[in-house]
Amino acid sequence: MIRVLLAEDQAMVRGALSALLNLESDIEVLGSAADGESAWRELQRLKPDVLVTDIEMPGLTGLEIAQRVRRHELPVKVIIVTTFARPGFLRRALDAGVGGYLLKDAPAENLAEALRTVHRGGRAIDPQLALEAWSDADPLNDRERQVLRLAGEGHSASDIGTQLNLSHGTVRNYLSEAIGKLGAANRIEAYRLARQKGWL
């Protein structure tokens, strides 16, 4: 039996995925979570074989959960099911050790097959996205990404400095580095570009 935990913030999608997977004779859905923090708690409590998660959720994102799984060396495989067909997201998912990356508009039977493949230790990646992912490398480092995300959400350089424990000048340096690397005119344009590419 492949024991699965679902993390998805939209109740209807969560219910549909659960119903679909429970039709499979070799898959059991142990539980589900509507946000990243509860997904992380359930992961440790239920100890599933595979976590199926969305990317954008309240609290922790699916990518952040995957990074935690890797950091804590938990014996769980991660499959991301998302609407985001962005190469940058796929690259970051692969860097975080994700075993599967599927788009929500893929045929339903693809998910059960992907679960079996990933459970066996293989990879299940949307083929078109896999091609695109290697054509456009993410130029930002982790700190530039953090600073740019907060700036794009409307935080001032001082706020960002306080949140990240950095000096005002260091925040400004990270921002100007990110703007320069993205060839943007200002922080808002840089934020928008990086979001479009899936780098934030």
PDB file of C-alpha atoms in Angstrom:
ATOM      1  CA  MET A   1       0.000   0.000   0.000  1.00  0.00           C
ATOM      2  CA  ILE A   2       1.216   3.524  -0.832  1.00  0.00           C
ATOM      3  CA  ARG A   3       0.249   5.740   2.109  1.00  0.00           C
ATOM      4  CA  VAL A   4      -0.458   9.338   1.070  1.00  0.00           C
ATOM      5  CA  LEU A   5      -0.937  12.712   2.763  1.00  0.00           C
ATOM      6  CA  LEU A   6      -2.612  15.487   0.734  1.00  0.00           C
ATOM      7  CA  ALA A   7      -1.799  19.182   1.258  1.00  0.00           C
ATOM      8  CA  GLU A   8      -4.060  21.514  -0.747  1.00  0.00           C
ATOM      9  CA  ASP A   9      -5.728  24.753   0.391  1.00  0.00           C
ATOM     10  CA  GLN A  10      -8.780  24.496  -1.889  1.00  0.00           C
ATOM     11  CA  ALA A  11     -11.339  22.212  -0.214  1.00  0.00           C
ATOM     12  CA  MET A  12     -12.976  21.073  -3.470  1.00  0.00           C
ATOM     13  CA  VAL A  13      -9.660  20.123  -5.094  1.00  0.00           C
ATOM     14  CA  ARG A  14      -8.536  18.396  -1.894  1.00  0.00           C
ATOM     15  CA  GLY A  15     -11.756  16.364  -1.771  1.00  0.00           C
ATOM     16  CA  ALA A  16     -11.551  15.449  -5.464  1.00  0.00           C
ATOM     17  CA  LEU A  17      -7.910  14.312  -5.193  1.00  0.00           C
ATOM     18  CA  SER A  18      -8.712  12.243  -2.117  1.00  0.00           C
ATOM     19  CA  ALA A  19     -11.725  10.575  -3.784  1.00  0.00           C
ATOM     20  CA  LEU A  20      -9.709   9.862  -6.938  1.00  0.00           C
ATOM     21  CA  LEU A  21      -6.778   8.304  -5.143  1.00  0.00           C
ATOM     22  CA  ASN A  22      -8.959   6.217  -2.837  1.00  0.00           C
ATOM     23  CA  LEU A  23     -10.343   4.467  -5.953  1.00  0.00           C
ATOM     24  CA  GLU A  24      -6.912   2.904  -6.494  1.00  0.00           C
ATOM     25  CA  SER A  25      -6.460  -0.480  -4.826  1.00  0.00           C
ATOM     26  CA  ASP A  26      -2.811   0.158  -3.907  1.00  0.00           C
ATOM     27  CA  ILE A  27      -3.165   3.746  -2.580  1.00  0.00           C
ATOM     28  CA  GLU A  28      -4.508   4.866   0.791  1.00  0.00           C
ATOM     29  CA  VAL A  29      -5.073   8.540   1.669  1.00  0.00           C
ATOM     30  CA  LEU A  30      -4.164   8.819   5.367  1.00  0.00           C
ATOM     31  CA  GLY A  31      -5.251  12.429   5.772  1.00  0.00           C
ATOM     32  CA  SER A  32      -5.218  15.918   4.324  1.00  0.00           C
ATOM     33  CA  ALA A  33      -4.212  19.443   5.297  1.00  0.00           C
ATOM     34  CA  ALA A  34      -5.443  22.864   4.141  1.00  0.00           C
ATOM     35  CA  ASP A  35      -2.246  24.821   4.854  1.00  0.00           C
ATOM     36  CA  GLY A  36       1.489  24.344   5.011  1.00  0.00           C
ATOM     37  CA  GLU A  37       1.940  24.375   8.786  1.00  0.00           C
ATOM     38  CA  SER A  38      -0.707  21.707   9.416  1.00  0.00           C
ATOM     39  CA  ALA A  39       0.694  19.672   6.490  1.00  0.00           C
ATOM     40  CA  TRP A  40       4.102  19.731   8.224  1.00  0.00           C
ATOM     41  CA  ARG A  41       2.536  18.592  11.541  1.00  0.00           C
ATOM     42  CA  GLU A  42       0.487  15.834   9.859  1.00  0.00           C
ATOM     43  CA  LEU A  43       3.558  14.675   7.987  1.00  0.00           C
ATOM     44  CA  GLN A  44       5.354  14.007  11.253  1.00  0.00           C
ATOM     45  CA  ARG A  45       2.293  12.479  12.926  1.00  0.00           C
ATOM     46  CA  LEU A  46       1.064  10.185  10.125  1.00  0.00           C
ATOM     47  CA  LYS A  47       4.450   9.345   8.542  1.00  0.00           C
ATOM     48  CA  PRO A  48       3.095   8.794   4.995  1.00  0.00           C
ATOM     49  CA  ASP A  49       5.150   7.312   2.145  1.00  0.00           C
ATOM     50  CA  VAL A  50       4.275  10.196  -0.176  1.00  0.00           C
ATOM     51  CA  LEU A  51       3.175  13.810   0.342  1.00  0.00           C
ATOM     52  CA  VAL A  52       1.105  15.274  -2.507  1.00  0.00           C
ATOM     53  CA  THR A  53       1.172  19.060  -2.136  1.00  0.00           C
ATOM     54  CA  ASP A  54       0.241  22.259  -3.908  1.00  0.00           C
ATOM     55  CA  ILE A  55       2.858  25.035  -4.134  1.00  0.00           C
ATOM     56  CA  GLU A  56       0.957  28.116  -2.979  1.00  0.00           C
ATOM     57  CA  MET A  57      -0.682  27.540   0.413  1.00  0.00           C
ATOM     58  CA  PRO A  58      -1.112  29.661   3.542  1.00  0.00           C
ATOM     59  CA  GLY A  59       1.751  29.302   6.025  1.00  0.00           C
ATOM     60  CA  LEU A  60       4.412  27.216   4.336  1.00  0.00           C
ATOM     61  CA  THR A  61       4.483  26.714   0.569  1.00  0.00           C
ATOM     62  CA  GLY A  62       4.786  23.227  -0.910  1.00  0.00           C
ATOM     63  CA  LEU A  63       8.384  24.058  -1.860  1.00  0.00           C
ATOM     64  CA  GLU A  64       9.217  25.078   1.714  1.00  0.00           C
ATOM     65  CA  ILE A  65       7.751  21.814   3.020  1.00  0.00           C
ATOM     66  CA  ALA A  66       9.846  19.863   0.488  1.00  0.00           C
ATOM     67  CA  GLN A  67      12.958  21.755   1.652  1.00  0.00           C
ATOM     68  CA  ARG A  68      12.143  20.904   5.294  1.00  0.00           C
ATOM     69  CA  VAL A  69      11.608  17.242   4.422  1.00  0.00           C
ATOM     70  CA  ARG A  70      15.049  17.193   2.829  1.00  0.00           C
ATOM     71  CA  ARG A  71      16.717  19.118   5.680  1.00  0.00           C
ATOM     72  CA  HIS A  72      15.225  16.807   8.343  1.00  0.00           C
ATOM     73  CA  GLU A  73      15.956  13.746   6.158  1.00  0.00           C
ATOM     74  CA  LEU A  74      12.390  12.452   6.534  1.00  0.00           C
ATOM     75  CA  PRO A  75      11.704   9.190   4.663  1.00  0.00           C
ATOM     76  CA  VAL A  76       8.839  10.673   2.623  1.00  0.00           C
ATOM     77  CA  LYS A  77       8.684  11.333  -1.115  1.00  0.00           C
ATOM     78  CA  VAL A  78       7.137  14.625  -2.307  1.00  0.00           C
ATOM     79  CA  ILE A  79       4.969  15.201  -5.387  1.00  0.00           C
ATOM     80  CA  ILE A  80       3.883  18.721  -6.289  1.00  0.00           C
ATOM     81  CA  VAL A  81       0.548  19.133  -8.099  1.00  0.00           C
ATOM     82  CA  THR A  82       0.055  22.739  -9.160  1.00  0.00           C
ATOM     83  CA  THR A  83      -1.409  25.166 -11.681  1.00  0.00           C
ATOM     84  CA  PHE A  84       2.004  26.873 -11.953  1.00  0.00           C
ATOM     85  CA  ALA A  85       3.565  25.841 -15.249  1.00  0.00           C
ATOM     86  CA  ARG A  86       6.662  27.906 -14.452  1.00  0.00           C
ATOM     87  CA  PRO A  87      10.106  26.489 -15.124  1.00  0.00           C
ATOM     88  CA  GLY A  88      11.554  28.370 -12.130  1.00  0.00           C
ATOM     89  CA  PHE A  89       9.225  26.559  -9.739  1.00  0.00           C
ATOM     90  CA  LEU A  90      10.188  23.187 -11.231  1.00  0.00           C
ATOM     91  CA  ARG A  91      13.904  23.934 -10.870  1.00  0.00           C
ATOM     92  CA  ARG A  92      13.446  24.929  -7.232  1.00  0.00           C
ATOM     93  CA  ALA A  93      11.306  21.827  -6.634  1.00  0.00           C
ATOM     94  CA  LEU A  94      14.004  19.579  -8.085  1.00  0.00           C
ATOM     95  CA  ASP A  95      16.651  21.360  -5.982  1.00  0.00           C
ATOM     96  CA  ALA A  96      14.493  20.577  -2.928  1.00  0.00           C
ATOM     97  CA  GLY A  97      14.493  16.875  -3.820  1.00  0.00           C
ATOM     98  CA  VAL A  98      10.898  16.656  -5.082  1.00  0.00           C
ATOM     99  CA  GLY A  99      10.156  13.365  -6.866  1.00  0.00           C
ATOM    100  CA  GLY A 100       7.167  14.501  -8.932  1.00  0.00           C
ATOM    101  CA  TYR A 101       5.885  17.734 -10.468  1.00  0.00           C
ATOM    102  CA  LEU A 102       2.494  17.578 -12.203  1.00  0.00           C
ATOM    103  CA  LEU A 103       0.133  20.225 -13.490  1.00  0.00           C
ATOM    104  CA  LYS A 104      -3.479  20.243 -12.290  1.00  0.00           C
ATOM    105  CA  ASP A 105      -4.781  20.164 -15.865  1.00  0.00           C
ATOM    106  CA  ALA A 106      -3.052  16.814 -16.549  1.00  0.00           C
ATOM    107  CA  PRO A 107      -5.296  13.724 -16.895  1.00  0.00           C
ATOM    108  CA  ALA A 108      -6.365  12.332 -13.491  1.00  0.00           C
ATOM    109  CA  GLU A 109      -4.815   8.891 -14.084  1.00  0.00           C
ATOM    110  CA  ASN A 110      -1.389  10.563 -14.362  1.00  0.00           C
ATOM    111  CA  LEU A 111      -1.407  11.250 -10.617  1.00  0.00           C
ATOM    112  CA  ALA A 112      -1.845   7.601  -9.561  1.00  0.00           C
ATOM    113  CA  GLU A 113       0.874   6.567 -12.021  1.00  0.00           C
ATOM    114  CA  ALA A 114       3.164   9.331 -10.764  1.00  0.00           C
ATOM    115  CA  LEU A 115       2.600   8.174  -7.165  1.00  0.00           C
ATOM    116  CA  ARG A 116       3.653   4.630  -8.076  1.00  0.00           C
ATOM    117  CA  THR A 117       6.713   5.844  -9.997  1.00  0.00           C
ATOM    118  CA  VAL A 118       7.879   8.193  -7.223  1.00  0.00           C
ATOM    119  CA  HIS A 119       7.161   5.589  -4.510  1.00  0.00           C
ATOM    120  CA  ARG A 120       9.459   3.172  -6.387  1.00  0.00           C
ATOM    121  CA  GLY A 121      12.194   5.826  -6.329  1.00  0.00           C
ATOM    122  CA  GLY A 122      11.640   7.244  -9.826  1.00  0.00           C
ATOM    123  CA  ARG A 123      10.774  10.742 -11.021  1.00  0.00           C
ATOM    124  CA  ALA A 124       7.487  11.953 -12.525  1.00  0.00           C
ATOM    125  CA  ILE A 125       7.875  15.382 -14.132  1.00  0.00           C
ATOM    126  CA  ASP A 126       5.601  17.115 -16.651  1.00  0.00           C
ATOM    127  CA  PRO A 127       7.679  16.603 -19.842  1.00  0.00           C
ATOM    128  CA  GLN A 128       7.022  19.999 -21.479  1.00  0.00           C
ATOM    129  CA  LEU A 129       7.903  21.832 -18.301  1.00  0.00           C
ATOM    130  CA  ALA A 130      11.063  19.756 -17.853  1.00  0.00           C
ATOM    131  CA  LEU A 131      12.304  20.977 -21.255  1.00  0.00           C
ATOM    132  CA  GLU A 132      11.604  24.625 -20.440  1.00  0.00           C
ATOM    133  CA  ALA A 133      13.111  24.418 -16.952  1.00  0.00           C
ATOM    134  CA  TRP A 134      16.644  24.146 -18.260  1.00  0.00           C
ATOM    135  CA  SER A 135      16.395  26.943 -20.811  1.00  0.00           C
ATOM    136  CA  ASP A 136      16.128  29.789 -18.289  1.00  0.00           C
ATOM    137  CA  ALA A 137      18.325  29.663 -15.173  1.00  0.00           C
ATOM    138  CA  ASP A 138      17.345  31.518 -11.981  1.00  0.00           C
ATOM    139  CA  PRO A 139      19.984  34.238 -11.442  1.00  0.00           C
ATOM    140  CA  LEU A 140      18.926  35.069  -7.848  1.00  0.00           C
ATOM    141  CA  ASN A 141      20.507  33.679  -4.711  1.00  0.00           C
ATOM    142  CA  ASP A 142      18.366  32.783  -1.652  1.00  0.00           C
ATOM    143  CA  ARG A 143      18.930  36.089   0.160  1.00  0.00           C
ATOM    144  CA  GLU A 144      18.131  38.202  -2.929  1.00  0.00           C
ATOM    145  CA  ARG A 145      14.988  36.131  -3.402  1.00  0.00           C
ATOM    146  CA  GLN A 146      13.862  36.686   0.218  1.00  0.00           C
ATOM    147  CA  VAL A 147      14.515  40.426   0.094  1.00  0.00           C
ATOM    148  CA  LEU A 148      12.835  40.869  -3.299  1.00  0.00           C
ATOM    149  CA  ARG A 149       9.761  38.872  -2.203  1.00  0.00           C
ATOM    150  CA  LEU A 150       9.292  41.062   0.879  1.00  0.00           C
ATOM    151  CA  ALA A 151       9.887  44.264  -1.132  1.00  0.00           C
ATOM    152  CA  GLY A 152       7.293  43.143  -3.692  1.00  0.00           C
ATOM    153  CA  GLU A 153       4.814  42.539  -0.860  1.00  0.00           C
ATOM    154  CA  GLY A 154       5.172  46.226   0.069  1.00  0.00           C
ATOM    155  CA  HIS A 155       7.669  46.078   2.950  1.00  0.00           C
ATOM    156  CA  SER A 156      10.168  48.939   3.305  1.00  0.00           C
ATOM    157  CA  ALA A 157      13.924  48.314   3.399  1.00  0.00           C
ATOM    158  CA  SER A 158      13.861  48.956   7.185  1.00  0.00           C
ATOM    159  CA  ASP A 159      11.037  46.414   7.717  1.00  0.00           C
ATOM    160  CA  ILE A 160      12.893  43.844   5.630  1.00  0.00           C
ATOM    161  CA  GLY A 161      16.096  44.497   7.585  1.00  0.00           C
ATOM    162  CA  THR A 162      14.275  43.933  10.881  1.00  0.00           C
ATOM    163  CA  GLN A 163      12.580  40.737   9.646  1.00  0.00           C
ATOM    164  CA  LEU A 164      15.756  39.225   8.197  1.00  0.00           C
ATOM    165  CA  ASN A 165      18.165  40.637  10.784  1.00  0.00           C
ATOM    166  CA  LEU A 166      20.067  42.660   8.167  1.00  0.00           C
ATOM    167  CA  SER A 167      21.217  46.283   8.096  1.00  0.00           C
ATOM    168  CA  HIS A 168      19.330  48.814   5.955  1.00  0.00           C
ATOM    169  CA  GLY A 169      22.342  49.128   3.621  1.00  0.00           C
ATOM    170  CA  THR A 170      22.641  45.350   3.168  1.00  0.00           C
ATOM    171  CA  VAL A 171      18.950  45.142   2.219  1.00  0.00           C
ATOM    172  CA  ARG A 172      19.451  47.913  -0.357  1.00  0.00           C
ATOM    173  CA  ASN A 173      22.482  46.063  -1.766  1.00  0.00           C
ATOM    174  CA  TYR A 174      20.523  42.809  -2.146  1.00  0.00           C
ATOM    175  CA  LEU A 175      17.688  44.687  -3.833  1.00  0.00           C
ATOM    176  CA  SER A 176      19.953  46.477  -6.304  1.00  0.00           C
ATOM    177  CA  GLU A 177      21.745  43.166  -7.069  1.00  0.00           C
ATOM    178  CA  ALA A 178      18.388  41.483  -7.785  1.00  0.00           C
ATOM    179  CA  ILE A 179      17.177  44.425  -9.929  1.00  0.00           C
ATOM    180  CA  GLY A 180      20.457  44.378 -11.884  1.00  0.00           C
ATOM    181  CA  LYS A 181      20.444  40.619 -12.436  1.00  0.00           C
ATOM    182  CA  LEU A 182      16.870  40.738 -13.741  1.00  0.00           C
ATOM    183  CA  GLY A 183      17.510  43.790 -15.929  1.00  0.00           C
ATOM    184  CA  ALA A 184      14.551  45.551 -14.300  1.00  0.00           C
ATOM    185  CA  ALA A 185      13.976  49.287 -13.860  1.00  0.00           C
ATOM    186  CA  ASN A 186      12.970  49.053 -10.187  1.00  0.00           C
ATOM    187  CA  ARG A 187      12.100  46.647  -7.363  1.00  0.00           C
ATOM    188  CA  ILE A 188       8.431  46.306  -8.401  1.00  0.00           C
ATOM    189  CA  GLU A 189       9.328  45.359 -11.965  1.00  0.00           C
ATOM    190  CA  ALA A 190      12.008  42.967 -10.642  1.00  0.00           C
ATOM    191  CA  TYR A 191       9.439  41.354  -8.316  1.00  0.00           C
ATOM    192  CA  ARG A 192       6.921  40.977 -11.153  1.00  0.00           C
ATOM    193  CA  LEU A 193       9.511  39.444 -13.496  1.00  0.00           C
ATOM    194  CA  ALA A 194      10.787  37.021 -10.883  1.00  0.00           C
ATOM    195  CA  ARG A 195       7.198  35.963 -10.008  1.00  0.00           C
ATOM    196  CA  GLN A 196       6.394  35.352 -13.681  1.00  0.00           C
ATOM    197  CA  LYS A 197       9.416  33.099 -14.063  1.00  0.00           C
ATOM    198  CA  GLY A 198       8.622  31.186 -10.867  1.00  0.00           C
ATOM    199  CA  TRP A 199      11.814  32.329  -9.150  1.00  0.00           C
ATOM    200  CA  LEU A 200      10.043  33.710  -6.061  1.00  0.00           C
TER     201      LEU A 200
END
